[in-house]
Coordinates of C-alpha atoms and ligand atoms in Angstrom, one line a residue:
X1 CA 5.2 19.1 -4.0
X2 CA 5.4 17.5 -7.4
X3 CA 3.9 14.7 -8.8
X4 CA 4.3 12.6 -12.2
X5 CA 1.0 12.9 -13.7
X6 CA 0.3 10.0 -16.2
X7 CA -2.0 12.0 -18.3
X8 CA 0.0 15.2 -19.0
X9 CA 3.7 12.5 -18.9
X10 CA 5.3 15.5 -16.4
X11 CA 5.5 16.6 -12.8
X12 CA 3.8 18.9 -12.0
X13 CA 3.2 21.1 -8.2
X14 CA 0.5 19.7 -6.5
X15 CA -2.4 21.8 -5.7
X16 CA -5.5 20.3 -4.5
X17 CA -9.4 20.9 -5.3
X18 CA -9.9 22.2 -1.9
X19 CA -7.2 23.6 0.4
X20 CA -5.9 20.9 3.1
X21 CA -8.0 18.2 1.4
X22 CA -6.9 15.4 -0.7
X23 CA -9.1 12.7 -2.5
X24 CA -7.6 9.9 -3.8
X25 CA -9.0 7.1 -5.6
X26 CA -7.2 3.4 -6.1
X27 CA -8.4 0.5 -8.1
X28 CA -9.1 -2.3 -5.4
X29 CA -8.8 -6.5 -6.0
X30 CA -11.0 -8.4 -8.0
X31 CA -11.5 -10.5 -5.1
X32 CA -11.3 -14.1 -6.2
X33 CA -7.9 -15.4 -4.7
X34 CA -5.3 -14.3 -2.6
X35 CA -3.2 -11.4 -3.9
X36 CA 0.4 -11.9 -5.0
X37 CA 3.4 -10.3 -4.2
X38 CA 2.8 -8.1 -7.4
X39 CA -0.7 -6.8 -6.2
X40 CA 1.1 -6.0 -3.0
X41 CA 3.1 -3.1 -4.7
X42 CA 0.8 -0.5 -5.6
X43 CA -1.5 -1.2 -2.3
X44 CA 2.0 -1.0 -0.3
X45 CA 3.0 2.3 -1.9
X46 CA -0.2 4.0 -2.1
X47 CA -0.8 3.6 1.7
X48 CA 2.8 5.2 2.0
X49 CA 1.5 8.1 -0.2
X50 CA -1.5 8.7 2.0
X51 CA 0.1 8.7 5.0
X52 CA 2.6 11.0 3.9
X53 CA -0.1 13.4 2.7
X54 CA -1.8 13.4 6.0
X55 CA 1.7 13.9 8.0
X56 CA 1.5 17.0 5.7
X57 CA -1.5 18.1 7.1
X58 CA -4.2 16.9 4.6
X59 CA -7.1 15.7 5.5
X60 CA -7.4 12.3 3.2
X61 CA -10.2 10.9 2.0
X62 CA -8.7 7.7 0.3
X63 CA -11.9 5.4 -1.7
X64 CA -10.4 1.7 -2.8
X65 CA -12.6 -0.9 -3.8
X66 CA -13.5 -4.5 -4.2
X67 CA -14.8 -5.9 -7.6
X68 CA -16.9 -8.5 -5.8
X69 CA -18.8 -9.4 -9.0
X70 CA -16.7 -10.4 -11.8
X71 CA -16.2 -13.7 -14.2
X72 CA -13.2 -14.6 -12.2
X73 CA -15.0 -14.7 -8.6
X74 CA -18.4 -16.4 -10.9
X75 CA -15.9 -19.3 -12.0
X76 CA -14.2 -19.6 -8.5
X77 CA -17.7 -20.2 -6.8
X78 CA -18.5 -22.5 -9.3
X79 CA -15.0 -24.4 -9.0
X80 CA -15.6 -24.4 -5.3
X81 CA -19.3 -25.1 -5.2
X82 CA -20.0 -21.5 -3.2
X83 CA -22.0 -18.6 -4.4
X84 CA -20.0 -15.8 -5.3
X85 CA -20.5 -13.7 -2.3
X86 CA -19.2 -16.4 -0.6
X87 CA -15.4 -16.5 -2.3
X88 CA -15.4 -12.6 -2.2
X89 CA -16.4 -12.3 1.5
X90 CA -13.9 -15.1 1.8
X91 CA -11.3 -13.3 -0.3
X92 CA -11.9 -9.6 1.4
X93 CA -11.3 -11.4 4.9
X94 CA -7.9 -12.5 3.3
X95 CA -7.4 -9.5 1.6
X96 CA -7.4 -7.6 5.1
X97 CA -5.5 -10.2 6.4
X98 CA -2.6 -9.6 4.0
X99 CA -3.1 -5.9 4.2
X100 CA -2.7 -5.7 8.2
X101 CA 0.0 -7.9 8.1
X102 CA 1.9 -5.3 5.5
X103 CA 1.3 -2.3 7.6
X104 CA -1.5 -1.5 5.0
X105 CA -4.2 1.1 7.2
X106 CA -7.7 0.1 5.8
X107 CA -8.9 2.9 3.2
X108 CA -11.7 5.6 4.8
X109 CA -13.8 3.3 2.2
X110 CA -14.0 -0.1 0.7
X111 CA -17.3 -0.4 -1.4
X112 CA -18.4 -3.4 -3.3
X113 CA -19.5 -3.3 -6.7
X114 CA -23.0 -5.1 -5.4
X115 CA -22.9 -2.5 -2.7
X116 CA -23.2 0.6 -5.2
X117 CA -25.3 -1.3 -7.5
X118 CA -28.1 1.4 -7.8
X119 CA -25.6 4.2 -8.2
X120 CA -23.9 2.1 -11.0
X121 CA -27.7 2.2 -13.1
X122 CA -27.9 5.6 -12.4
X123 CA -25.1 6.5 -14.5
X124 CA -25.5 3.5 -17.1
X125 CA -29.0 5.0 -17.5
X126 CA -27.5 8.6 -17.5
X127 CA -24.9 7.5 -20.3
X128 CA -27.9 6.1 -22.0
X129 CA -30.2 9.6 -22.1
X130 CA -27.1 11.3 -23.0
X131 CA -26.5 9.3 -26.2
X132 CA -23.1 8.0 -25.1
X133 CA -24.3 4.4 -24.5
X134 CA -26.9 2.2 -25.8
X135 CA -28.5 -0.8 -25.5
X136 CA -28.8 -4.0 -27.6
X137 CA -31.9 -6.6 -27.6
X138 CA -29.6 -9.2 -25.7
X139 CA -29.9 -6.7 -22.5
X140 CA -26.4 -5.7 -23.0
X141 CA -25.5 -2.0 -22.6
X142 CA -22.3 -0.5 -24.5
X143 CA -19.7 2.6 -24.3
X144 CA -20.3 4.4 -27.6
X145 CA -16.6 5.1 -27.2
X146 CA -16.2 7.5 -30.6
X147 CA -18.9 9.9 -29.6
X148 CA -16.6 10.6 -26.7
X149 CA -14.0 12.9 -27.9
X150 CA -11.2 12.3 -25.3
X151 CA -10.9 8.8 -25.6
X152 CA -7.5 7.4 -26.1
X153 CA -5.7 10.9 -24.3
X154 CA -4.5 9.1 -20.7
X155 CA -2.6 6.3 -23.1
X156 CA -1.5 8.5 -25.1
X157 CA -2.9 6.5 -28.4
X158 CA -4.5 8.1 -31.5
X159 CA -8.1 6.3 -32.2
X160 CA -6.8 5.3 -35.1
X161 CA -4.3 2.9 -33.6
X162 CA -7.1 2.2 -30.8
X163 CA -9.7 1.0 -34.0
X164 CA -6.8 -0.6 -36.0
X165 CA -5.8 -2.9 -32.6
X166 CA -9.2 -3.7 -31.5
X167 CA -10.2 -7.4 -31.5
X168 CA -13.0 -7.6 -33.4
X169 CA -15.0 -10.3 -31.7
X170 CA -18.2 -12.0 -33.3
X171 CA -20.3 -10.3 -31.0
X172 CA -21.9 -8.2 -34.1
X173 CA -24.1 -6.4 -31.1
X174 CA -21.4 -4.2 -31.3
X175 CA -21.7 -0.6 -33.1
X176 CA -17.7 -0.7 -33.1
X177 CA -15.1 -2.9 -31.8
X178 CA -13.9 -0.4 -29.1
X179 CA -17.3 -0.4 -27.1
X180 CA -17.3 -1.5 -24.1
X181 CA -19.7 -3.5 -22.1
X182 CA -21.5 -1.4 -19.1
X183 CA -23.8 -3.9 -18.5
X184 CA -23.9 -7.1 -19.1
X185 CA -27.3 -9.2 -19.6
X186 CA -27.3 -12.1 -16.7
X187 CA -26.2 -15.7 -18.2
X188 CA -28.4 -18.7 -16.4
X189 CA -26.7 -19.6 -13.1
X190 CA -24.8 -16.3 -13.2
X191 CA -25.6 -13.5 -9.8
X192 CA -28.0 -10.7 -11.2
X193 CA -29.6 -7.5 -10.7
X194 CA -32.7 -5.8 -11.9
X195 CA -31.9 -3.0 -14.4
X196 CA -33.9 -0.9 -17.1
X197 CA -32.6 -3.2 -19.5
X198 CA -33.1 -6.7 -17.7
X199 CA -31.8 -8.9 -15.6
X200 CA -27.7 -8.5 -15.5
X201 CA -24.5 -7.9 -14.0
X202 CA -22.1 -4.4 -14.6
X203 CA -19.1 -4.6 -16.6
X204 CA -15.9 -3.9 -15.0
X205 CA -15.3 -0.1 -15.4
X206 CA -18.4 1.0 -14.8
X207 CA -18.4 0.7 -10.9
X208 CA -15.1 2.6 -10.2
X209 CA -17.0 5.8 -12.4
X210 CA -19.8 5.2 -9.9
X211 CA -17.6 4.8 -7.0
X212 CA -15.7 7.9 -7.5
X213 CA -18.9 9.9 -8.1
X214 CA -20.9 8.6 -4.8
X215 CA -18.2 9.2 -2.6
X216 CA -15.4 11.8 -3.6
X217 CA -18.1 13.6 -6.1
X218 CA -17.5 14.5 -10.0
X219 CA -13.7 15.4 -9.5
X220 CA -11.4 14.1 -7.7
X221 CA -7.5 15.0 -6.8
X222 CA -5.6 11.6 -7.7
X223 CA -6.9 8.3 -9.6
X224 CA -4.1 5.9 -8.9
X225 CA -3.4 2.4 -10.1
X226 CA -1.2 0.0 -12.0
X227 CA 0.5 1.1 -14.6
X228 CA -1.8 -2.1 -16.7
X229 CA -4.7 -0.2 -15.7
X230 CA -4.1 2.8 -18.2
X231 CA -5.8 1.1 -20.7
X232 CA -8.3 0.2 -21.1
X233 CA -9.6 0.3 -17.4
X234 CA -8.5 4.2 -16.8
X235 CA -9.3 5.1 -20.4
X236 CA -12.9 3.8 -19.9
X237 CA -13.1 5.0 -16.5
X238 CA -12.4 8.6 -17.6
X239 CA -14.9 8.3 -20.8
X240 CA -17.8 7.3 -18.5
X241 CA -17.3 10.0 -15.6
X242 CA -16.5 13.0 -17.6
X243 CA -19.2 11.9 -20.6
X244 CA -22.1 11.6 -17.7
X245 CA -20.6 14.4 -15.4
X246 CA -19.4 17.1 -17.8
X247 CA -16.5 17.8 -15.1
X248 CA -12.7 16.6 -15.7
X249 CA -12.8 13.3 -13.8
X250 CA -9.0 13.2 -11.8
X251 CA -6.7 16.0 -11.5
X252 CA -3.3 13.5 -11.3
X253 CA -2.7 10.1 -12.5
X254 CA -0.4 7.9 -10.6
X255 CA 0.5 4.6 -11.8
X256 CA 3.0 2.1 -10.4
X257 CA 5.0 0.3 -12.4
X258 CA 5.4 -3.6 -12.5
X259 CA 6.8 -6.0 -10.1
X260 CA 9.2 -8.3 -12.1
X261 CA 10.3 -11.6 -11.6
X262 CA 13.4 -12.7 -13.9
X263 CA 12.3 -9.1 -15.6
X264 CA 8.9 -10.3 -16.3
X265 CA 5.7 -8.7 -14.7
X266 CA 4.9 -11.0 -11.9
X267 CA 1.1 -12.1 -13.0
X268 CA -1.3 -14.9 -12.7
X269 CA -1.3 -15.3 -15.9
X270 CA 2.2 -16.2 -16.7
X271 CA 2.2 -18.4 -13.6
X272 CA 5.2 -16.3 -12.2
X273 CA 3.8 -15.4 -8.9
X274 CA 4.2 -15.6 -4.9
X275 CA 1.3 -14.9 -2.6
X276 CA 2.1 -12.3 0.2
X277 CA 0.8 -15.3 2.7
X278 CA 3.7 -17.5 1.1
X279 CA 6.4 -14.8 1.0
X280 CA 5.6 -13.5 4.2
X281 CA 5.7 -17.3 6.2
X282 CA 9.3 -17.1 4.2
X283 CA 10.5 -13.7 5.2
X284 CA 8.0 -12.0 7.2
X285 CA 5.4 -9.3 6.0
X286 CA 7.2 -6.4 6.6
X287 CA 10.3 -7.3 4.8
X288 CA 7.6 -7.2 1.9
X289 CA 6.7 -3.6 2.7
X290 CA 10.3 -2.3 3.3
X291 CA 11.5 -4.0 0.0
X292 CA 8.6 -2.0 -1.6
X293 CA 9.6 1.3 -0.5
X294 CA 13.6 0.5 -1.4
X295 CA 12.6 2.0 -5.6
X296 CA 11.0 4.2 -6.7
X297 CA 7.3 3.7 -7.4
X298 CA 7.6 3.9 -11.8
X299 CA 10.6 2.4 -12.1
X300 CA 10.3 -1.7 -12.2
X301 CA 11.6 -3.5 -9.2
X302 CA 12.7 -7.2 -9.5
X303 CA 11.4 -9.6 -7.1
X304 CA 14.1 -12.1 -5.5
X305 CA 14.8 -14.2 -2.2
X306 CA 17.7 -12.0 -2.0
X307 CA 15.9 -8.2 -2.2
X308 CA 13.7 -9.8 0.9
X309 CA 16.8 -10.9 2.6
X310 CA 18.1 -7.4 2.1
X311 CA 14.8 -5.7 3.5
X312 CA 15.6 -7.8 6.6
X313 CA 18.5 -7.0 7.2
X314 CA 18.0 -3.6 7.1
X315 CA 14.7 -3.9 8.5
X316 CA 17.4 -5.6 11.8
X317 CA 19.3 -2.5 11.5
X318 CA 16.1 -0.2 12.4
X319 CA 14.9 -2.6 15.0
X320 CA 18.0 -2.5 17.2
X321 CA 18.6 0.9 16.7
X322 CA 15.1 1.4 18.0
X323 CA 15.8 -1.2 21.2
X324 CA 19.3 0.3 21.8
X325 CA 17.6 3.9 22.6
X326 CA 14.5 2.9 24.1
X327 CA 17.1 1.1 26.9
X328 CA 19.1 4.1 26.8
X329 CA 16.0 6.4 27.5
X330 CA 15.4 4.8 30.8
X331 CA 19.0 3.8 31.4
X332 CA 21.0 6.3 30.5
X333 CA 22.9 9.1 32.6
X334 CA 20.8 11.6 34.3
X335 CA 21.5 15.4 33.0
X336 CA 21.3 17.0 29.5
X337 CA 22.0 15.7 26.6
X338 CA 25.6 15.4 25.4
X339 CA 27.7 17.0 22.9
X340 CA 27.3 14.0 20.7
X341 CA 23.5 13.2 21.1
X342 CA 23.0 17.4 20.8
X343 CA 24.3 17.6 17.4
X344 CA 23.0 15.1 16.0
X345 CA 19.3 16.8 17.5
X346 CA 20.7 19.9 16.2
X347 CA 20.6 18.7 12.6
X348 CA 16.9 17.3 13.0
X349 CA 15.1 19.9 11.0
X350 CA 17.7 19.2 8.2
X351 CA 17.1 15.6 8.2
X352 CA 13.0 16.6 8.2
X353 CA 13.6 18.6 4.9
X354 CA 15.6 16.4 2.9
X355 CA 13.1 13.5 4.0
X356 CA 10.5 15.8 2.8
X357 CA 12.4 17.2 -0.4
X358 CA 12.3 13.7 -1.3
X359 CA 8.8 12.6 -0.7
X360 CA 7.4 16.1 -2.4
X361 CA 9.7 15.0 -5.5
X362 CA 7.1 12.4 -6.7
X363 CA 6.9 10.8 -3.8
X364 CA 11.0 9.2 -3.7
X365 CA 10.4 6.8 -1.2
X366 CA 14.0 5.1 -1.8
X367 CA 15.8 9.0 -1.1
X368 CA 13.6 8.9 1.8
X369 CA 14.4 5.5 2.9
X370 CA 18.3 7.0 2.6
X371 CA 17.8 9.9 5.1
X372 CA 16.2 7.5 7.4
X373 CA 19.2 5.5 7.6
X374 CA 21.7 8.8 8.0
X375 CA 19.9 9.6 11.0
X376 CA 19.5 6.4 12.4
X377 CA 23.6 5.9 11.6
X378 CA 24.3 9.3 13.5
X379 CA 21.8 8.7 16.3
X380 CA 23.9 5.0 16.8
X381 CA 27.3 6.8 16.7
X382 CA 25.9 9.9 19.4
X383 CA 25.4 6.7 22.0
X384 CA 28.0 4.4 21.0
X385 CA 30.4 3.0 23.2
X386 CA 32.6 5.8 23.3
X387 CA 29.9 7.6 24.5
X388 CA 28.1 8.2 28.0
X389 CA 24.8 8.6 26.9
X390 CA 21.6 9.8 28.5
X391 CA 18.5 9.2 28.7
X392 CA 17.3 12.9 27.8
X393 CA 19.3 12.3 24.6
X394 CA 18.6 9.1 23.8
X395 CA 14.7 9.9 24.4
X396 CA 15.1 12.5 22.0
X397 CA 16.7 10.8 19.2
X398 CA 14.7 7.4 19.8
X399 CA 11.5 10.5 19.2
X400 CA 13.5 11.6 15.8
X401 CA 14.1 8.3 14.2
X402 CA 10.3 7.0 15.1
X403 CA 9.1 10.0 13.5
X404 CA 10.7 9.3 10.0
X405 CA 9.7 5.5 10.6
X406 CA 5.7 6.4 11.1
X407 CA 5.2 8.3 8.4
X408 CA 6.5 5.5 6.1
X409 CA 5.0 3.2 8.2
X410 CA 7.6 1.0 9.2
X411 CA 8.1 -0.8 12.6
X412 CA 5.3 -2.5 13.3
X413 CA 5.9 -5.4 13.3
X414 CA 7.6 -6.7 16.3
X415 CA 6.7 -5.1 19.6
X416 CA 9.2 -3.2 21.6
X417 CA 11.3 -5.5 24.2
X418 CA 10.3 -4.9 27.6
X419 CA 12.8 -4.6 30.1
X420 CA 11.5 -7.7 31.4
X421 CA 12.4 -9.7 28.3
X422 CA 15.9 -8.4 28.3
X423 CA 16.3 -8.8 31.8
X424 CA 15.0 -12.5 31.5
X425 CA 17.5 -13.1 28.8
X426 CA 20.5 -11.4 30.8
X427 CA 19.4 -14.4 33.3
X428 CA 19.3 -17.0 31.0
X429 CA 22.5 -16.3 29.3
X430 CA 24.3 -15.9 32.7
X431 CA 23.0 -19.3 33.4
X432 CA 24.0 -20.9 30.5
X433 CA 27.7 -19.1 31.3
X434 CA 27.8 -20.5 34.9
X435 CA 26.5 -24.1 33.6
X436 CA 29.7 -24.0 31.3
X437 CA 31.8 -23.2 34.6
X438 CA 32.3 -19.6 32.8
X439 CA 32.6 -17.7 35.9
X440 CA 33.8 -15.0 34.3
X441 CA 31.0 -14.4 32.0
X442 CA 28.8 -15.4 34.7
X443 CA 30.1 -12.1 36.9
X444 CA 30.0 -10.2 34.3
X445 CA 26.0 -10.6 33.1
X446 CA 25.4 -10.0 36.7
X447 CA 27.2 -6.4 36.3
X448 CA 25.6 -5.7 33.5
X449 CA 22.4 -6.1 35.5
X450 CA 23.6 -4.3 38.2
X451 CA 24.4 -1.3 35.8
X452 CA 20.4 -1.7 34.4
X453 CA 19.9 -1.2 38.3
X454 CA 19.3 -5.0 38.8
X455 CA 19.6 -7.3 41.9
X456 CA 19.9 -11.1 41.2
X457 CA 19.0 -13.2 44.1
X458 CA 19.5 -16.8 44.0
X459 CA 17.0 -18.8 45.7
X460 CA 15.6 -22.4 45.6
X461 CA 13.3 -21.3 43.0
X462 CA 16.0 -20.2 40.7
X463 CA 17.0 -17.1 40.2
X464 CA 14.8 -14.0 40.9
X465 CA 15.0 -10.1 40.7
X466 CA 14.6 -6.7 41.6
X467 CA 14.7 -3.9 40.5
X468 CA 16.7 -1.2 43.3
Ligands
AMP1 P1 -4.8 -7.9 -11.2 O1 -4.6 -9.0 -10.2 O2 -4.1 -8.1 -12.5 O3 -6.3 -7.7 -11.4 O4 -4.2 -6.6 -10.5 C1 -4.7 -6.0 -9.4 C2 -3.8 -4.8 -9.1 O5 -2.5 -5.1 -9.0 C3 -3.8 -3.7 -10.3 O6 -3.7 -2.4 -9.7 C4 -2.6 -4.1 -11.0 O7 -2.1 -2.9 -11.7 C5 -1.6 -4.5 -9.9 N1 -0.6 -5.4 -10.3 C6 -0.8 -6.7 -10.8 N2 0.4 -7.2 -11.1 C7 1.3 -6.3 -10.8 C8 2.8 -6.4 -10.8 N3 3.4 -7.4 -11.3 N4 3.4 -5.3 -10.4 C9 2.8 -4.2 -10.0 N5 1.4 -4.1 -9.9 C10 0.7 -5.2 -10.3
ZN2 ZN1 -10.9 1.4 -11.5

């Protein structure tokens, strides 16, 4: 399989540290508020990538975090009057909330930045003895970003251009402007931590460089983020793990690009946003998900009320296809398969290899979406109602379509109809019917029951029944 490395701007074949084994890095949510529609791409897609890996047979160790100390969350708490463990427990709950409700699996690990706290000194100090970073008498440590030779070659920008776009900001503490803050002395009122160098807080990059090393080890298979986090966030990451670890720090870069709105990124910033909890009371979470998967993950995708109404729609189209052959598997004709349902489960290992085709070519999640649908449209047209289908076939088929919906993790949101629910609505519609004096109708819901192998019996208590 192929994938679009950031760093080296190509695809290139996949081929992982260790056969069978993939690790796989994502930067998490500063957790200060609820995520937006925007945040919801990359987490939405990168679950889809993991689960695709493991439905290839890798065995996926897949690290996201939480930046649960941060100037964002410290204003928050103050805003709110709560610590700031308080709004990020409070924001992780809602983060998972979100996450469950878009089909998002929970990573093999979430750490905290105050959870990996002494593994985040460790390599400050380490950066330190190595001469890459130094402290300053305010208790502040800096990236000496020159001495590191690399920096600049995930962004694809000269130093020169770095140095000559750097804000140079009064603090003079600074050896150059495009240091970067490791650790950061504490402020009065602000959270803090013991350090060699005083009292303080990390800076931002720091922990993902300590994450990835605790958990996944010097070098990992794929670093993946937003397409904003190339630089500096990425840049910095990669200067502080392979500086400190004299290893290459990720094999593969992924990065998503932007959710739009009106063709500009969807941010807080700009004001241009939607939470997931708001879009998803409009249109449901998984709408959110499917609408995610319709583009491919670089190219933008533009956020509208009508794209969501489209994911439903379509998302309608899976869902009855999925009730029409459950029925059909316990309702159908006894005996084997028929012509129609056999070719169509004839053609199943081609459908499996052009779904896979697509997902190995950098993960195409809209061709794969497309061969979804083909075999969901002939699986429809093997038991339509020119057909006499059977169960056999329409077990099988029901078995084929799940299997491309699983991997991309679709369908979970409503739970299958039980027979019980469709017989009760048979009932109440062929109430309704005989209320209008529709005797016609009325007869014919009660053989449609009859053809489910149902007995209606009116009684006193209304209308009951069996099953023969
Ligand atoms: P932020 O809220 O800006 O800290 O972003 C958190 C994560 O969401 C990062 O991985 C960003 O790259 C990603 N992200 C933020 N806004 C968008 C957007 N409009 N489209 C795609 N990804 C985004
Ligand atoms: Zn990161």
């Amino acid at each position: 399989m192929e994938i679009f490395n950031s760093m080296t701007r190509r695809k290139e074949e996949f081929v992982p540290i260790e056969p069978g084994k993939l690790k796989m890095y994502a930067c998490g949510p500063t957790v200060y508020n609820l995520i937006h529609v925007g945040n919801a791409r990359p987490i939405i897609l990168f679950d889809v990538f993991r689960r695709y890996m493991e439905y290839r047979g890798y065995e996926v160790t897949f690290v996201q975090n939480f930046t649960d100390v941060d100037d964002k969350i410290i204003k928050r708490a103050n805003e709110e009057g709560l610590t700031s463990q308080q709004v990020a427990e409070k924001y992780i709950e809602e983060y998972f909330t979100d996450a469950k409700g878009l089909g998002v699996r929970p990573a093999t690990i979430h750490p905290k930045a105050t959870e990996t706290m002494d593994e985040i000194i460790d390599l400050v100090q380490t950066l330190v003895e190595k001469g890459y970073a130094y402290p300053v008498p305010s208790g502040d440590v800096y990236y000496r970003t020159l001495k590191f030779k690399g920096y600049g070659k995930l962004s694809h920008q000269p130093i020169e251009d770095l140095l000559s776009g750097a804000r140079i900001d009064v603090n003079d503490e600074k050896e150059n402007p495009l240091d970067f803050a490791l650790w950061k002395a504490a402020k009065p009122g602000e959270p803090y931590w013991e350090s060699p160098w005083g009292k303080g807080r990390p800076g931002w990059h720091i922990e993902c460089s300590a994450m990835n090393r605790k958990y996944l080890g010097k070098t990992i298979d794929i670093h993946c983020g937003g397409e904003d986090l190339q630089f500096p966030h990425h840049e910095n990451e990669i200067a502080q793990s392979e500086a400190a670890n004299d290893a290459p720090f990720a094999h593969y870069w992924m990065h998503n690009g932007f959710l739009n709105i009106d063709n500009k990124k969807m941010s807080k910033s700009l004001g241009n946003f939607f939470t997931v909890r708001d879009a998803a009371a409009a249109y449901g979470y998984e709408p959110i998900r499917f609408f995610m998967l319709s583009a491919h993950y670089r190219t933008p995708l533009n956020y509208s009320a009508e794209s969501l109404q489209q994911a439903q729609a379509a998302l309608d189209r899976l869902y009855t296809a999925r009730e029409n052959l459950t029925f059909l598997a316990q309702n159908g004709a006894d005996g084997e398969p028929t012509e129609a349902e056999q070719a169509v489960l004839n053609q199943a290992d081609d459908f499996r290899q052009r779904f896979d085709a697509a997902m190995d070519d950098d993960f195409n999640t809209a061709d794969a979406v497309s061969v979804l649908f083909e075999v969901v449209r002939a699986a429809n047209k093997a038991v339509g109602p020119d057909q006499k289908p059977t169960k056999a076939g329409a077990e099988a088929l029901l078995k084929l379509v799940l299997e491309f919906t699983d991997v991309l993790g679709l369908l979970y949101g409503k739970e299958e109809e039980s027979l019980d629910d469709k017989v009760e609505a048979l009932i109440a519609q062929r109430q309704e019917a005989r209320k209008n004096k529709n005797w016609a109708e009325a007869d014919r819901i009660r053989d449609e029951l009859k053809a489910m192998g149902i007995t209606l019996m009116d009684t006193k208590q209304g209308v009951q029944w069996k099953k023969d």
